[in-house]
PDB file of C-alpha atoms in Angstrom:
ATOM      1  CA  MET I   1      39.961  70.432 228.626  1.00 57.00           C
ATOM      2  CA  SER I   2      41.640  71.234 231.690  1.00 60.00           C
ATOM      3  CA  SER I   3      40.480  71.034 234.698  1.00 65.00           C
ATOM      4  CA  LYS I   4      40.423  73.173 237.222  1.00 66.00           C
ATOM      5  CA  LYS I   5      40.004  73.826 240.649  1.00 65.00           C
ATOM      6  CA  VAL I   6      37.705  76.452 241.798  1.00 64.00           C
ATOM      7  CA  SER I   7      38.138  78.149 244.899  1.00 61.00           C
ATOM      8  CA  PHE I   8      35.718  79.575 245.869  1.00 66.00           C
ATOM      9  CA  GLY I   9      36.643  81.514 249.127  1.00 63.00           C
ATOM     10  CA  SER I  10      39.120  80.574 251.747  1.00 64.00           C
ATOM     11  CA  LEU I  11      39.686  77.589 253.838  1.00 67.00           C
ATOM     12  CA  ALA I  12      41.635  79.508 257.002  1.00 68.00           C
ATOM     13  CA  PRO I  13      39.029  80.401 259.306  1.00 74.00           C
ATOM     14  CA  LYS I  14      37.283  84.349 258.817  1.00 76.00           C
ATOM     15  CA  LYS I  15      36.910  86.308 261.626  1.00 77.00           C
ATOM     16  CA  PRO I  16      33.103  87.101 262.414  1.00 75.00           C
ATOM     17  CA  GLU I  17      32.315  90.988 261.261  1.00 77.00           C
ATOM     18  CA  ARG I  18      31.207  93.567 263.593  1.00 77.00           C
ATOM     19  CA  LEU I  19      27.472  94.890 264.013  1.00 75.00           C
ATOM     20  CA  ASN I  20      27.084  98.534 262.522  1.00 77.00           C
ATOM     21  CA  ILE I  21      24.548  99.920 264.043  1.00 79.00           C
ATOM     22  CA  THR I  22      24.587 103.531 263.675  1.00 81.00           C
ATOM     23  CA  SER I  23      21.915 103.570 260.782  1.00 82.00           C
ATOM     24  CA  LEU I  24      19.345 101.617 263.036  1.00 84.00           C
ATOM     25  CA  MET I  25      20.359 104.116 266.023  1.00 87.00           C
ATOM     26  CA  ASP I  26      19.572 106.890 263.317  1.00 87.00           C
ATOM     27  CA  ILE I  27      16.401 105.041 262.384  1.00 89.00           C
ATOM     28  CA  LEU I  28      15.177 104.251 266.107  1.00 89.00           C
ATOM     29  CA  THR I  29      16.194 108.654 266.702  1.00 91.00           C
ATOM     30  CA  ILE I  30      14.012 109.732 264.156  1.00 91.00           C
ATOM     31  CA  ILE I  31      10.876 107.508 264.874  1.00 91.00           C
ATOM     32  CA  LEU I  32      11.016 108.820 268.633  1.00 89.00           C
ATOM     33  CA  ILE I  33      11.074 112.273 267.848  1.00 89.00           C
ATOM     34  CA  PHE I  34       7.788 111.752 265.673  1.00 84.00           C
ATOM     35  CA  LEU I  35       6.684 109.895 267.958  1.00 84.00           C
ATOM     36  CA  LEU I  36       7.147 112.085 270.833  1.00 81.00           C
ATOM     37  CA  VAL I  37       5.988 115.210 267.875  1.00 79.00           C
ATOM     38  CA  ASN I  38       2.506 113.830 267.722  1.00 76.00           C
ATOM     39  CA  TYR I  39       1.995 112.431 270.307  1.00 72.00           C
ATOM     40  CA  SER I  40      -0.611 114.339 272.725  1.00 63.00           C
ATOM     41  CA  ASP I  41      -2.117 113.064 276.229  1.00 63.00           C
ATOM     42  CA  VAL I  42      -4.204 116.242 276.605  1.00 61.00           C
ATOM     43  CA  VAL I  43      -8.095 114.933 276.699  1.00 60.00           C
ATOM     44  CA  GLU I  44     -10.020 117.699 276.006  1.00 62.00           C
ATOM     45  CA  GLU I  45     -13.370 118.283 277.713  1.00 65.00           C
ATOM     46  CA  VAL I  46     -16.324 119.431 275.047  1.00 64.00           C
ATOM     47  CA  PRO I  47     -19.906 120.654 276.700  1.00 69.00           C
ATOM     48  CA  LEU I  48     -22.223 118.689 274.974  1.00 70.00           C
ATOM     49  CA  PRO I  49     -25.924 118.644 274.460  1.00 74.00           C
ATOM     50  CA  ASP I  50     -27.962 116.358 276.322  1.00 76.00           C
ATOM     51  CA  TYR I  51     -29.732 115.288 272.765  1.00 71.00           C
ATOM     52  CA  ILE I  52     -26.842 113.071 271.399  1.00 70.00           C
ATOM     53  CA  ILE I  53     -23.765 110.516 272.455  1.00 70.00           C
ATOM     54  CA  LEU I  54     -21.179 110.397 271.158  1.00 67.00           C
ATOM     55  CA  PRO I  55     -19.723 107.550 269.735  1.00 66.00           C
ATOM     56  CA  LYS I  56     -16.646 105.484 270.816  1.00 64.00           C
ATOM     57  CA  VAL I  57     -13.483 105.471 269.065  1.00 56.00           C
ATOM     58  CA  GLN I  58     -10.952 102.865 269.205  1.00 53.00           C
ATOM     59  CA  ILE I  59      -7.938 104.621 269.014  1.00 48.00           C
ATOM     60  CA  LYS I  60      -5.897 105.041 272.063  1.00 48.00           C
ATOM     61  CA  SER I  61      -4.763 108.927 271.910  1.00 48.00           C
ATOM     62  CA  VAL I  62      -7.401 111.667 270.562  1.00 47.00           C
ATOM     63  CA  GLY I  63      -6.246 114.255 268.669  1.00 51.00           C
ATOM     64  CA  LYS I  64      -5.585 118.369 268.683  1.00 52.00           C
ATOM     65  CA  ALA I  65      -7.887 120.160 270.302  1.00 53.00           C
ATOM     66  CA  ILE I  66     -11.843 121.687 268.857  1.00 54.00           C
ATOM     67  CA  THR I  67     -10.742 124.173 267.357  1.00 62.00           C
ATOM     68  CA  GLY I  68     -13.247 126.190 264.028  1.00 77.00           C
ATOM     69  CA  ILE I  69     -16.777 125.798 263.250  1.00 83.00           C
ATOM     70  CA  THR I  70     -18.615 123.293 265.300  1.00 85.00           C
ATOM     71  CA  LEU I  71     -21.383 121.621 263.963  1.00 86.00           C
ATOM     72  CA  ILE I  72     -23.938 119.534 265.997  1.00 86.00           C
ATOM     73  CA  VAL I  73     -25.626 116.589 264.707  1.00 89.00           C
ATOM     74  CA  GLY I  74     -28.968 115.024 266.893  1.00 87.00           C
ATOM     75  CA  LYS I  75     -31.552 113.372 265.381  1.00 86.00           C
ATOM     76  CA  ASP I  76     -33.820 115.876 264.915  1.00 87.00           C
ATOM     77  CA  ARG I  77     -31.802 118.865 265.025  1.00 87.00           C
ATOM     78  CA  TRP I  78     -28.420 120.737 263.948  1.00 88.00           C
ATOM     79  CA  ALA I  79     -26.466 123.388 266.613  1.00 87.00           C
ATOM     80  CA  PHE I  80     -24.014 125.389 265.564  1.00 85.00           C
ATOM     81  CA  ASP I  81     -21.777 126.469 268.066  1.00 79.00           C
ATOM     82  CA  LYS I  82     -23.523 130.260 267.294  1.00 72.00           C
ATOM     83  CA  GLY I  83     -25.974 129.827 269.083  1.00 77.00           C
ATOM     84  CA  GLU I  84     -28.397 128.194 265.196  1.00 83.00           C
ATOM     85  CA  THR I  85     -30.178 125.595 266.375  1.00 86.00           C
ATOM     86  CA  ILE I  86     -32.207 124.026 262.430  1.00 88.00           C
ATOM     87  CA  ALA I  87     -34.498 121.568 264.184  1.00 87.00           C
ATOM     88  CA  PHE I  88     -36.911 119.370 261.216  1.00 88.00           C
ATOM     89  CA  ASN I  89     -39.354 115.888 262.417  1.00 87.00           C
ATOM     90  CA  SER I  90     -38.060 114.352 259.310  1.00 86.00           C
ATOM     91  CA  PHE I  91     -34.768 114.544 258.051  1.00 85.00           C
ATOM     92  CA  ALA I  92     -35.797 112.598 254.729  1.00 85.00           C
ATOM     93  CA  SER I  93     -38.982 114.844 254.617  1.00 88.00           C
ATOM     94  CA  GLN I  94     -36.790 118.370 254.687  1.00 87.00           C
ATOM     95  CA  ARG I  95     -33.362 116.805 253.549  1.00 88.00           C
ATOM     96  CA  GLU I  96     -33.250 119.608 251.474  1.00 91.00           C
ATOM     97  CA  GLU I  97     -34.727 122.488 253.699  1.00 91.00           C
ATOM     98  CA  VAL I  98     -33.157 121.395 256.027  1.00 89.00           C
ATOM     99  CA  MET I  99     -28.888 121.435 254.557  1.00 90.00           C
ATOM    100  CA  LYS I 100     -29.694 125.377 252.397  1.00 92.00           C
ATOM    101  CA  ARG I 101     -30.646 126.392 256.150  1.00 90.00           C
ATOM    102  CA  ALA I 102     -27.597 124.747 257.439  1.00 90.00           C
ATOM    103  CA  ALA I 103     -25.578 126.512 254.851  1.00 90.00           C
ATOM    104  CA  GLN I 104     -26.916 128.823 254.902  1.00 90.00           C
ATOM    105  CA  GLY I 105     -25.457 129.834 258.492  1.00 89.00           C
ATOM    106  CA  LEU I 106     -22.403 127.985 257.891  1.00 88.00           C
ATOM    107  CA  GLU I 107     -21.888 130.180 255.431  1.00 89.00           C
ATOM    108  CA  ARG I 108     -22.282 133.302 257.666  1.00 88.00           C
ATOM    109  CA  ILE I 109     -19.700 131.760 260.342  1.00 86.00           C
ATOM    110  CA  LYS I 110     -17.014 131.146 257.571  1.00 85.00           C
ATOM    111  CA  GLN I 111     -17.074 135.219 256.283  1.00 86.00           C
ATOM    112  CA  GLU I 112     -16.511 135.556 260.570  1.00 84.00           C
ATOM    113  CA  TYR I 113     -13.988 133.328 260.232  1.00 82.00           C
ATOM    114  CA  GLU I 114     -12.511 134.535 257.105  1.00 82.00           C
ATOM    115  CA  LYS I 115     -12.218 138.091 258.683  1.00 83.00           C
ATOM    116  CA  ASP I 116     -10.917 137.231 261.643  1.00 77.00           C
ATOM    117  CA  GLY I 117      -7.815 135.457 259.501  1.00 74.00           C
ATOM    118  CA  LYS I 118      -9.068 131.783 262.031  1.00 73.00           C
ATOM    119  CA  ALA I 119      -8.305 128.657 259.663  1.00 70.00           C
ATOM    120  CA  ILE I 120     -11.994 127.525 258.628  1.00 81.00           C
ATOM    121  CA  GLU I 121     -12.391 124.001 259.713  1.00 85.00           C
ATOM    122  CA  LEU I 122     -15.440 122.167 260.931  1.00 87.00           C
ATOM    123  CA  MET I 123     -15.714 120.475 264.338  1.00 87.00           C
ATOM    124  CA  ILE I 124     -18.839 117.192 263.416  1.00 87.00           C
ATOM    125  CA  LEU I 125     -19.866 116.280 266.861  1.00 85.00           C
ATOM    126  CA  ALA I 126     -23.044 114.064 265.550  1.00 85.00           C
ATOM    127  CA  ASP I 127     -24.547 111.338 267.447  1.00 82.00           C
ATOM    128  CA  LYS I 128     -24.127 107.892 267.831  1.00 81.00           C
ATOM    129  CA  ASP I 129     -27.006 107.090 267.174  1.00 84.00           C
ATOM    130  CA  VAL I 130     -27.814 109.665 263.473  1.00 86.00           C
ATOM    131  CA  PRO I 131     -28.034 108.074 260.352  1.00 87.00           C
ATOM    132  CA  TYR I 132     -25.323 107.729 257.991  1.00 85.00           C
ATOM    133  CA  LYS I 133     -27.270 109.856 255.498  1.00 88.00           C
ATOM    134  CA  MET I 134     -27.283 112.313 257.604  1.00 88.00           C
ATOM    135  CA  ILE I 135     -24.053 113.093 257.977  1.00 88.00           C
ATOM    136  CA  ASP I 136     -23.351 112.715 254.071  1.00 89.00           C
ATOM    137  CA  SER I 137     -25.328 115.731 254.155  1.00 90.00           C
ATOM    138  CA  VAL I 138     -23.694 117.896 255.984  1.00 89.00           C
ATOM    139  CA  VAL I 139     -20.384 117.251 255.490  1.00 90.00           C
ATOM    140  CA  LEU I 140     -22.058 117.673 251.318  1.00 91.00           C
ATOM    141  CA  THR I 141     -23.486 120.682 252.896  1.00 90.00           C
ATOM    142  CA  ALA I 142     -20.466 122.041 254.474  1.00 90.00           C
ATOM    143  CA  ALA I 143     -18.050 121.316 250.890  1.00 90.00           C
ATOM    144  CA  GLY I 144     -20.527 123.426 249.000  1.00 90.00           C
ATOM    145  CA  VAL I 145     -19.742 126.619 250.760  1.00 90.00           C
ATOM    146  CA  GLY I 146     -16.015 125.440 250.685  1.00 88.00           C
ATOM    147  CA  ILE I 147     -15.328 124.115 254.190  1.00 86.00           C
ATOM    148  CA  THR I 148     -12.771 121.207 253.457  1.00 83.00           C
ATOM    149  CA  ALA I 149     -11.490 120.915 256.652  1.00 86.00           C
ATOM    150  CA  ILE I 150     -13.572 118.578 258.043  1.00 86.00           C
ATOM    151  CA  ASN I 151     -12.771 116.679 261.560  1.00 84.00           C
ATOM    152  CA  PHE I 152     -15.172 114.038 263.549  1.00 82.00           C
ATOM    153  CA  VAL I 153     -15.551 114.654 267.194  1.00 78.00           C
ATOM    154  CA  SER I 154     -15.096 110.580 269.226  1.00 70.00           C
ATOM    155  CA  MET I 155     -15.504 109.956 273.400  1.00 68.00           C
ATOM    156  CA  ARG I 156     -12.434 107.490 274.187  1.00 62.00           C
ATOM    157  CA  GLN I 157     -13.481 104.255 275.430  1.00 60.00           C
ATOM    158  CA  ASP I 158     -11.536 105.069 278.251  1.00 57.00           C
ATOM    159  CA  ILE I 159     -13.566 107.993 279.507  1.00 50.00           C
TER     160      ILE I 159
END
């Protein structure tokens, strides 16, 4: 066996390498552009009926303005933005009838939007104390008539 010296590096001091921040600046620029495009400081004022109180949202910014079909969901009634109201005493016992009438109303409004070439999107303004089963029924009814773009409206925390 021969003994060879193995060297893993030079003993001479190396010059420190310079930090190349070009790619870091590219990433930061992309993130900045993304945030600027998606950030909106516009607060949309929505007239609310006196029988609902919207839940407070936990995030600081509010998304886009309300467009499309608006459905107001209260404890004892559902109301469309076009003026039609579906009143009931007990949602649990009248669920099928309420969903049927809501489906007819959504279908009628959807056809109007299709004639005008507008995007079909459902905005739900639900009272904060409405049970989840009622919200689930609203979503099922909308999906049943072919409305799949559904958004929920809430109040900003600082309002």
